[in-house]
Amino acid sequence: MGFNEYWSTNVAELSFPLPDLGEGLIEATVLEWLVAVGDQVERNQPLVEVETTKSSLELPSPQAGKVLRVNGEPGETINVGDELIVFEVADDSAGIVGTVPQDTAPKRRVRLSANLDED
Amino acid sequence: MSNLSATIEPTGHAAPASEDAMDTVTRTGSETLSMNKAINAALADVLAENPRALVLGEDVGQLGGVFRITDGLQKRFGAERVFDTPLAESGILGMSVGLAMAGYHPIPEVQFDGFTYPAINQIVTQMARMNFRTRGALPMPITLRIPSFGGIQSPELHSESLEYIFAHVAGLKVVSPSSPHQAYHLMRHAATRPDPVVFMEPKSRYWQKDTVDFDDPGTLEGSVVVRPGRHLTLVAWGGMVARCLQVAELAAEDGIDVEVLDLRWLKPIDAAGLAASVSKTRRAVVVHEAPRSAGLGAEVAQTITEACFGTLKAPVERVTGFDVPFPSGSLEAEYLPNIDRILYGIQRVLEYQRG
């Protein structure tokens, strides 16, 4: 990965695979996508309605981010563990540990007072 | 490895063979760079100019470093000159000592400040004193890069201020840049020294961009005044310089004209630069991240006092970390000198009454 690809965008892709929606289910069928590519979604916002052999249900978003890709047309079956949706999230991680500090406007509580007449 | 083994000499005096002569670096004008890119550029130029220069460390080769400082260097200069090492800092520094004895200029990276502790033995008992021990027969041209200080909310042992040790070790030079411009030129400079230089990179400043003037490095030795002022001198280094510049702007709102002196070289300390600044302002506050007791702030304060005792308006004030291990995560905000603590330090100096 080149320097520019790594740093200039300051975003990262985060893939969310289809979870096991019951006990030992291996797949689910997409009924309807409730978000589209490009949407900015919030955490817990319903993403997609899917049907399993047990029930149909809405999957909430595990996190906030911009939708980069979705996998599966309505009627299509996806295996548990396969990529369901990919988010673009802000990458504020500093290397492998820590966070990139942001330059913010300084806040103060202390004010200075001095008699500098003698100077 | 044929290239390397062919050029190893038994002593440290071997000059680069002429057939080794490589690119001449021509960077001109100025460019806006982040500090990590500025150091990357400096390392590339050092490697291009000096065929004896080598870059080694954990993940510096294929990965390009966890902070991207060595990104692309292995691809450009080859895995014989830019190479990954085992996860063993004593080995990285021990190998560097041996390479320096063989005539190379190793530029080892210790991935995080706190990982330097396992290498202290090699640094203190070999690297720092080999030149002294051999009466100059084996100089140690080693530029030891260490991502340093706090400010990125990292886990334990990733935020140490090692000048509290290394500025005290005879035989070492210690420098810390505070801006991309300083980082580029100080690295170029440090990598031409015949002595071991500990190059402390303030990791909290890696990503901020600023202008690097390739044509005019400015002075490379000693301290620099980064903001002139009349009433008080703030002395800082590394990541604290930017914070002190913010404080100086806030102090100006209250009519206090603060000079900010970037100490840069933490060993040797620029006594003349400190004296020149404080003899003008007559007040000084020194700021650092390391714990206070036996920290470099005490040395700075005493250096100022020796030169300016007669004209000082108040004892030199210290605003520092606390005498505790550096706390990890968001707790670091409670530990690091913040704007208000520095302003309090200034106020204590301003209101000091003699007698």
mmCIF file of N, CA and C in Angstrom, chain B residues 34-100:
data_model
loop_
_atom_site.group_PDB
_atom_site.id
_atom_site.type_symbol
_atom_site.label_atom_id
_atom_site.label_comp_id
_atom_site.label_asym_id
_atom_site.label_seq_id
_atom_site.Cartn_x
_atom_site.Cartn_y
_atom_site.Cartn_z
ATOM 1 N N SER B 34 3.579 16.861 5.822
ATOM 2 C CA SER B 34 3.430 16.438 7.204
ATOM 3 C C SER B 34 4.799 16.011 7.713
ATOM 4 N N MET B 35 4.926 15.919 9.048
ATOM 5 C CA MET B 35 6.242 15.574 9.578
ATOM 6 C C MET B 35 6.649 14.164 9.174
ATOM 7 N N ASN B 36 5.674 13.231 9.124
ATOM 8 C CA ASN B 36 6.091 11.875 8.761
ATOM 9 C C ASN B 36 6.583 11.814 7.314
ATOM 10 N N LYS B 37 5.997 12.623 6.435
ATOM 11 C CA LYS B 37 6.501 12.646 5.056
ATOM 12 C C LYS B 37 7.825 13.384 4.957
ATOM 13 N N ALA B 38 8.002 14.387 5.809
ATOM 14 C CA ALA B 38 9.261 15.136 5.781
ATOM 15 C C ALA B 38 10.417 14.234 6.209
ATOM 16 N N ILE B 39 10.181 13.418 7.247
ATOM 17 C CA ILE B 39 11.249 12.514 7.693
ATOM 18 C C ILE B 39 11.482 11.433 6.648
ATOM 19 N N ASN B 40 10.393 10.977 6.038
ATOM 20 C CA ASN B 40 10.522 10.001 4.951
ATOM 21 C C ASN B 40 11.399 10.555 3.825
ATOM 22 N N ALA B 41 11.171 11.812 3.476
ATOM 23 C CA ALA B 41 11.965 12.444 2.414
ATOM 24 C C ALA B 41 13.422 12.574 2.837
ATOM 25 N N ALA B 42 13.633 12.937 4.100
ATOM 26 C CA ALA B 42 15.008 13.095 4.583
ATOM 27 C C ALA B 42 15.744 11.755 4.551
ATOM 28 N N LEU B 43 15.065 10.691 4.981
ATOM 29 C CA LEU B 43 15.702 9.370 4.971
ATOM 30 C C LEU B 43 16.024 8.943 3.546
ATOM 31 N N ALA B 44 15.113 9.222 2.632
ATOM 32 C CA ALA B 44 15.367 8.876 1.229
ATOM 33 C C ALA B 44 16.594 9.616 0.721
ATOM 34 N N ASP B 45 16.710 10.876 1.080
ATOM 35 C CA ASP B 45 17.853 11.664 0.609
ATOM 36 C C ASP B 45 19.155 11.189 1.244
ATOM 37 N N VAL B 46 19.083 10.829 2.523
ATOM 38 C CA VAL B 46 20.277 10.312 3.209
ATOM 39 C C VAL B 46 20.725 9.012 2.547
ATOM 40 N N LEU B 47 19.767 8.124 2.290
ATOM 41 C CA LEU B 47 20.106 6.842 1.666
ATOM 42 C C LEU B 47 20.670 7.043 0.257
ATOM 43 N N ALA B 48 20.120 8.038 -0.441
ATOM 44 C CA ALA B 48 20.581 8.287 -1.807
ATOM 45 C C ALA B 48 21.989 8.864 -1.814
ATOM 46 N N GLU B 49 22.280 9.695 -0.838
ATOM 47 C CA GLU B 49 23.576 10.385 -0.840
ATOM 48 C C GLU B 49 24.687 9.551 -0.215
ATOM 49 N N ASN B 50 24.340 8.782 0.791
ATOM 50 C CA ASN B 50 25.374 8.043 1.530
ATOM 51 C C ASN B 50 25.170 6.548 1.358
ATOM 52 N N PRO B 51 26.007 5.912 0.529
ATOM 53 C CA PRO B 51 25.842 4.471 0.286
ATOM 54 C C PRO B 51 26.086 3.639 1.535
ATOM 55 N N ARG B 52 26.653 4.246 2.582
ATOM 56 C CA ARG B 52 26.892 3.528 3.829
ATOM 57 C C ARG B 52 25.704 3.599 4.770
ATOM 58 N N ALA B 53 24.719 4.408 4.416
ATOM 59 C CA ALA B 53 23.558 4.550 5.294
ATOM 60 C C ALA B 53 22.642 3.341 5.153
ATOM 61 N N LEU B 54 22.144 2.851 6.290
ATOM 62 C CA LEU B 54 21.239 1.704 6.315
ATOM 63 C C LEU B 54 20.063 2.038 7.228
ATOM 64 N N VAL B 55 18.878 1.559 6.875
ATOM 65 C CA VAL B 55 17.697 1.745 7.723
ATOM 66 C C VAL B 55 17.247 0.364 8.187
ATOM 67 N N LEU B 56 17.104 0.216 9.502
ATOM 68 C CA LEU B 56 16.698 -1.085 10.024
ATOM 69 C C LEU B 56 15.759 -0.905 11.210
ATOM 70 N N GLY B 57 14.939 -1.917 11.440
ATOM 71 C CA GLY B 57 14.022 -1.864 12.568
ATOM 72 C C GLY B 57 12.834 -2.776 12.332
ATOM 73 N N GLU B 58 11.941 -2.778 13.311
ATOM 74 C CA GLU B 58 10.761 -3.633 13.207
ATOM 75 C C GLU B 58 9.772 -3.020 12.223
ATOM 76 N N ASP B 59 9.433 -3.747 11.179
ATOM 77 C CA ASP B 59 8.420 -3.325 10.209
ATOM 78 C C ASP B 59 8.808 -2.103 9.376
ATOM 79 N N VAL B 60 10.099 -1.733 9.372
ATOM 80 C CA VAL B 60 10.468 -0.548 8.591
ATOM 81 C C VAL B 60 10.606 -0.873 7.102
ATOM 82 N N GLY B 61 10.747 -2.161 6.774
ATOM 83 C CA GLY B 61 11.017 -2.531 5.395
ATOM 84 C C GLY B 61 9.766 -2.725 4.576
ATOM 85 N N GLN B 62 9.262 -3.941 4.618
ATOM 86 C CA GLN B 62 8.123 -4.278 3.768
ATOM 87 C C GLN B 62 6.898 -3.430 4.081
ATOM 88 N N LEU B 63 6.623 -3.225 5.366
ATOM 89 C CA LEU B 63 5.444 -2.460 5.767
ATOM 90 C C LEU B 63 5.645 -0.964 5.580
ATOM 91 N N GLY B 64 6.855 -0.498 5.779
ATOM 92 C CA GLY B 64 7.103 0.948 5.686
ATOM 93 C C GLY B 64 6.935 1.670 6.998
ATOM 94 N N GLY B 65 6.939 0.913 8.098
ATOM 95 C CA GLY B 65 6.852 1.543 9.411
ATOM 96 C C GLY B 65 5.419 1.749 9.855
ATOM 97 N N VAL B 66 5.184 1.613 11.149
ATOM 98 C CA VAL B 66 3.807 1.761 11.631
ATOM 99 C C VAL B 66 3.333 3.213 11.524
ATOM 100 N N PHE B 67 4.258 4.150 11.432
ATOM 101 C CA PHE B 67 3.873 5.549 11.227
ATOM 102 C C PHE B 67 4.181 6.001 9.795
ATOM 103 N N ARG B 68 4.475 5.055 8.913
ATOM 104 C CA ARG B 68 4.743 5.306 7.496
ATOM 105 C C ARG B 68 6.007 6.127 7.267
ATOM 106 N N ILE B 69 6.912 6.152 8.243
ATOM 107 C CA ILE B 69 8.112 6.985 8.101
ATOM 108 C C ILE B 69 9.053 6.408 7.048
ATOM 109 N N THR B 70 9.083 5.083 6.934
ATOM 110 C CA THR B 70 10.022 4.463 5.988
ATOM 111 C C THR B 70 9.297 3.923 4.755
ATOM 112 N N ASP B 71 8.097 4.441 4.526
ATOM 113 C CA ASP B 71 7.279 3.969 3.413
ATOM 114 C C ASP B 71 8.025 4.106 2.077
ATOM 115 N N GLY B 72 8.080 3.034 1.337
ATOM 116 C CA GLY B 72 8.655 3.079 -0.006
ATOM 117 C C GLY B 72 10.173 2.994 -0.054
ATOM 118 N N LEU B 73 10.833 3.051 1.092
ATOM 119 C CA LEU B 73 12.303 3.091 1.082
ATOM 120 C C LEU B 73 12.898 1.752 0.684
ATOM 121 N N GLN B 74 12.290 0.653 1.159
ATOM 122 C CA GLN B 74 12.828 -0.654 0.788
ATOM 123 C C GLN B 74 12.669 -0.901 -0.712
ATOM 124 N N LYS B 75 11.525 -0.465 -1.228
ATOM 125 C CA LYS B 75 11.274 -0.660 -2.655
ATOM 126 C C LYS B 75 12.307 0.104 -3.480
ATOM 127 N N ARG B 76 12.648 1.300 -3.010
ATOM 128 C CA ARG B 76 13.570 2.135 -3.782
ATOM 129 C C ARG B 76 15.029 1.720 -3.582
ATOM 130 N N PHE B 77 15.397 1.378 -2.346
ATOM 131 C CA PHE B 77 16.826 1.156 -2.061
ATOM 132 C C PHE B 77 17.178 -0.312 -1.830
ATOM 133 N N GLY B 78 16.170 -1.158 -1.805
ATOM 134 C CA GLY B 78 16.452 -2.579 -1.700
ATOM 135 C C GLY B 78 16.464 -3.072 -0.257
ATOM 136 N N ALA B 79 16.223 -4.380 -0.139
ATOM 137 C CA ALA B 79 16.103 -4.997 1.186
ATOM 138 C C ALA B 79 17.449 -5.196 1.852
ATOM 139 N N GLU B 80 18.552 -4.885 1.153
ATOM 140 C CA GLU B 80 19.855 -4.960 1.806
ATOM 141 C C GLU B 80 20.188 -3.682 2.554
ATOM 142 N N ARG B 81 19.521 -2.604 2.182
ATOM 143 C CA ARG B 81 19.806 -1.320 2.852
ATOM 144 C C ARG B 81 18.654 -0.873 3.732
ATOM 145 N N VAL B 82 17.464 -1.373 3.499
ATOM 146 C CA VAL B 82 16.293 -1.019 4.320
ATOM 147 C C VAL B 82 15.644 -2.338 4.709
ATOM 148 N N PHE B 83 15.879 -2.764 5.953
ATOM 149 C CA PHE B 83 15.476 -4.128 6.258
ATOM 150 C C PHE B 83 14.797 -4.282 7.611
ATOM 151 N N ASP B 84 13.912 -5.280 7.643
ATOM 152 C CA ASP B 84 13.186 -5.624 8.863
ATOM 153 C C ASP B 84 14.069 -6.443 9.790
ATOM 154 N N THR B 85 13.865 -6.222 11.074
ATOM 155 C CA THR B 85 14.626 -6.946 12.086
ATOM 156 C C THR B 85 13.670 -7.780 12.923
ATOM 157 N N PRO B 86 14.217 -8.745 13.665
ATOM 158 C CA PRO B 86 13.365 -9.411 14.658
ATOM 159 C C PRO B 86 12.881 -8.415 15.702
ATOM 160 N N LEU B 87 11.844 -8.844 16.430
ATOM 161 C CA LEU B 87 11.265 -8.016 17.478
ATOM 162 C C LEU B 87 12.154 -8.065 18.713
ATOM 163 N N ALA B 88 13.301 -7.408 18.628
ATOM 164 C CA ALA B 88 14.258 -7.459 19.724
ATOM 165 C C ALA B 88 15.120 -6.211 19.658
ATOM 166 N N GLU B 89 14.770 -5.236 20.488
ATOM 167 C CA GLU B 89 15.447 -3.940 20.398
ATOM 168 C C GLU B 89 16.920 -4.041 20.764
ATOM 169 N N SER B 90 17.263 -4.935 21.706
ATOM 170 C CA SER B 90 18.676 -5.092 22.033
ATOM 171 C C SER B 90 19.442 -5.564 20.797
ATOM 172 N N GLY B 91 18.809 -6.390 19.999
ATOM 173 C CA GLY B 91 19.432 -6.852 18.765
ATOM 174 C C GLY B 91 19.559 -5.748 17.736
ATOM 175 N N ILE B 92 18.506 -4.912 17.622
ATOM 176 C CA ILE B 92 18.546 -3.803 16.654
ATOM 177 C C ILE B 92 19.719 -2.879 16.974
ATOM 178 N N LEU B 93 19.871 -2.550 18.261
ATOM 179 C CA LEU B 93 20.928 -1.616 18.637
ATOM 180 C C LEU B 93 22.290 -2.309 18.637
ATOM 181 N N GLY B 94 22.322 -3.569 19.042
ATOM 182 C CA GLY B 94 23.585 -4.290 19.001
ATOM 183 C C GLY B 94 24.086 -4.432 17.576
ATOM 184 N N MET B 95 23.172 -4.733 16.665
ATOM 185 C CA MET B 95 23.538 -4.840 15.254
ATOM 186 C C MET B 95 24.008 -3.490 14.716
ATOM 187 N N SER B 96 23.361 -2.427 15.176
ATOM 188 C CA SER B 96 23.752 -1.089 14.718
ATOM 189 C C SER B 96 25.163 -0.750 15.173
ATOM 190 N N VAL B 97 25.486 -1.117 16.410
ATOM 191 C CA VAL B 97 26.845 -0.873 16.920
ATOM 192 C C VAL B 97 27.866 -1.619 16.049
ATOM 193 N N GLY B 98 27.558 -2.872 15.750
ATOM 194 C CA GLY B 98 28.471 -3.652 14.921
ATOM 195 C C GLY B 98 28.604 -3.079 13.516
ATOM 196 N N LEU B 99 27.483 -2.649 12.937
ATOM 197 C CA LEU B 99 27.532 -2.066 11.597
ATOM 198 C C LEU B 99 28.335 -0.770 11.604
ATOM 199 N N ALA B 100 28.183 0.021 12.666
ATOM 200 C CA ALA B 100 28.944 1.273 12.763
ATOM 201 C C ALA B 100 30.433 0.969 12.870
#
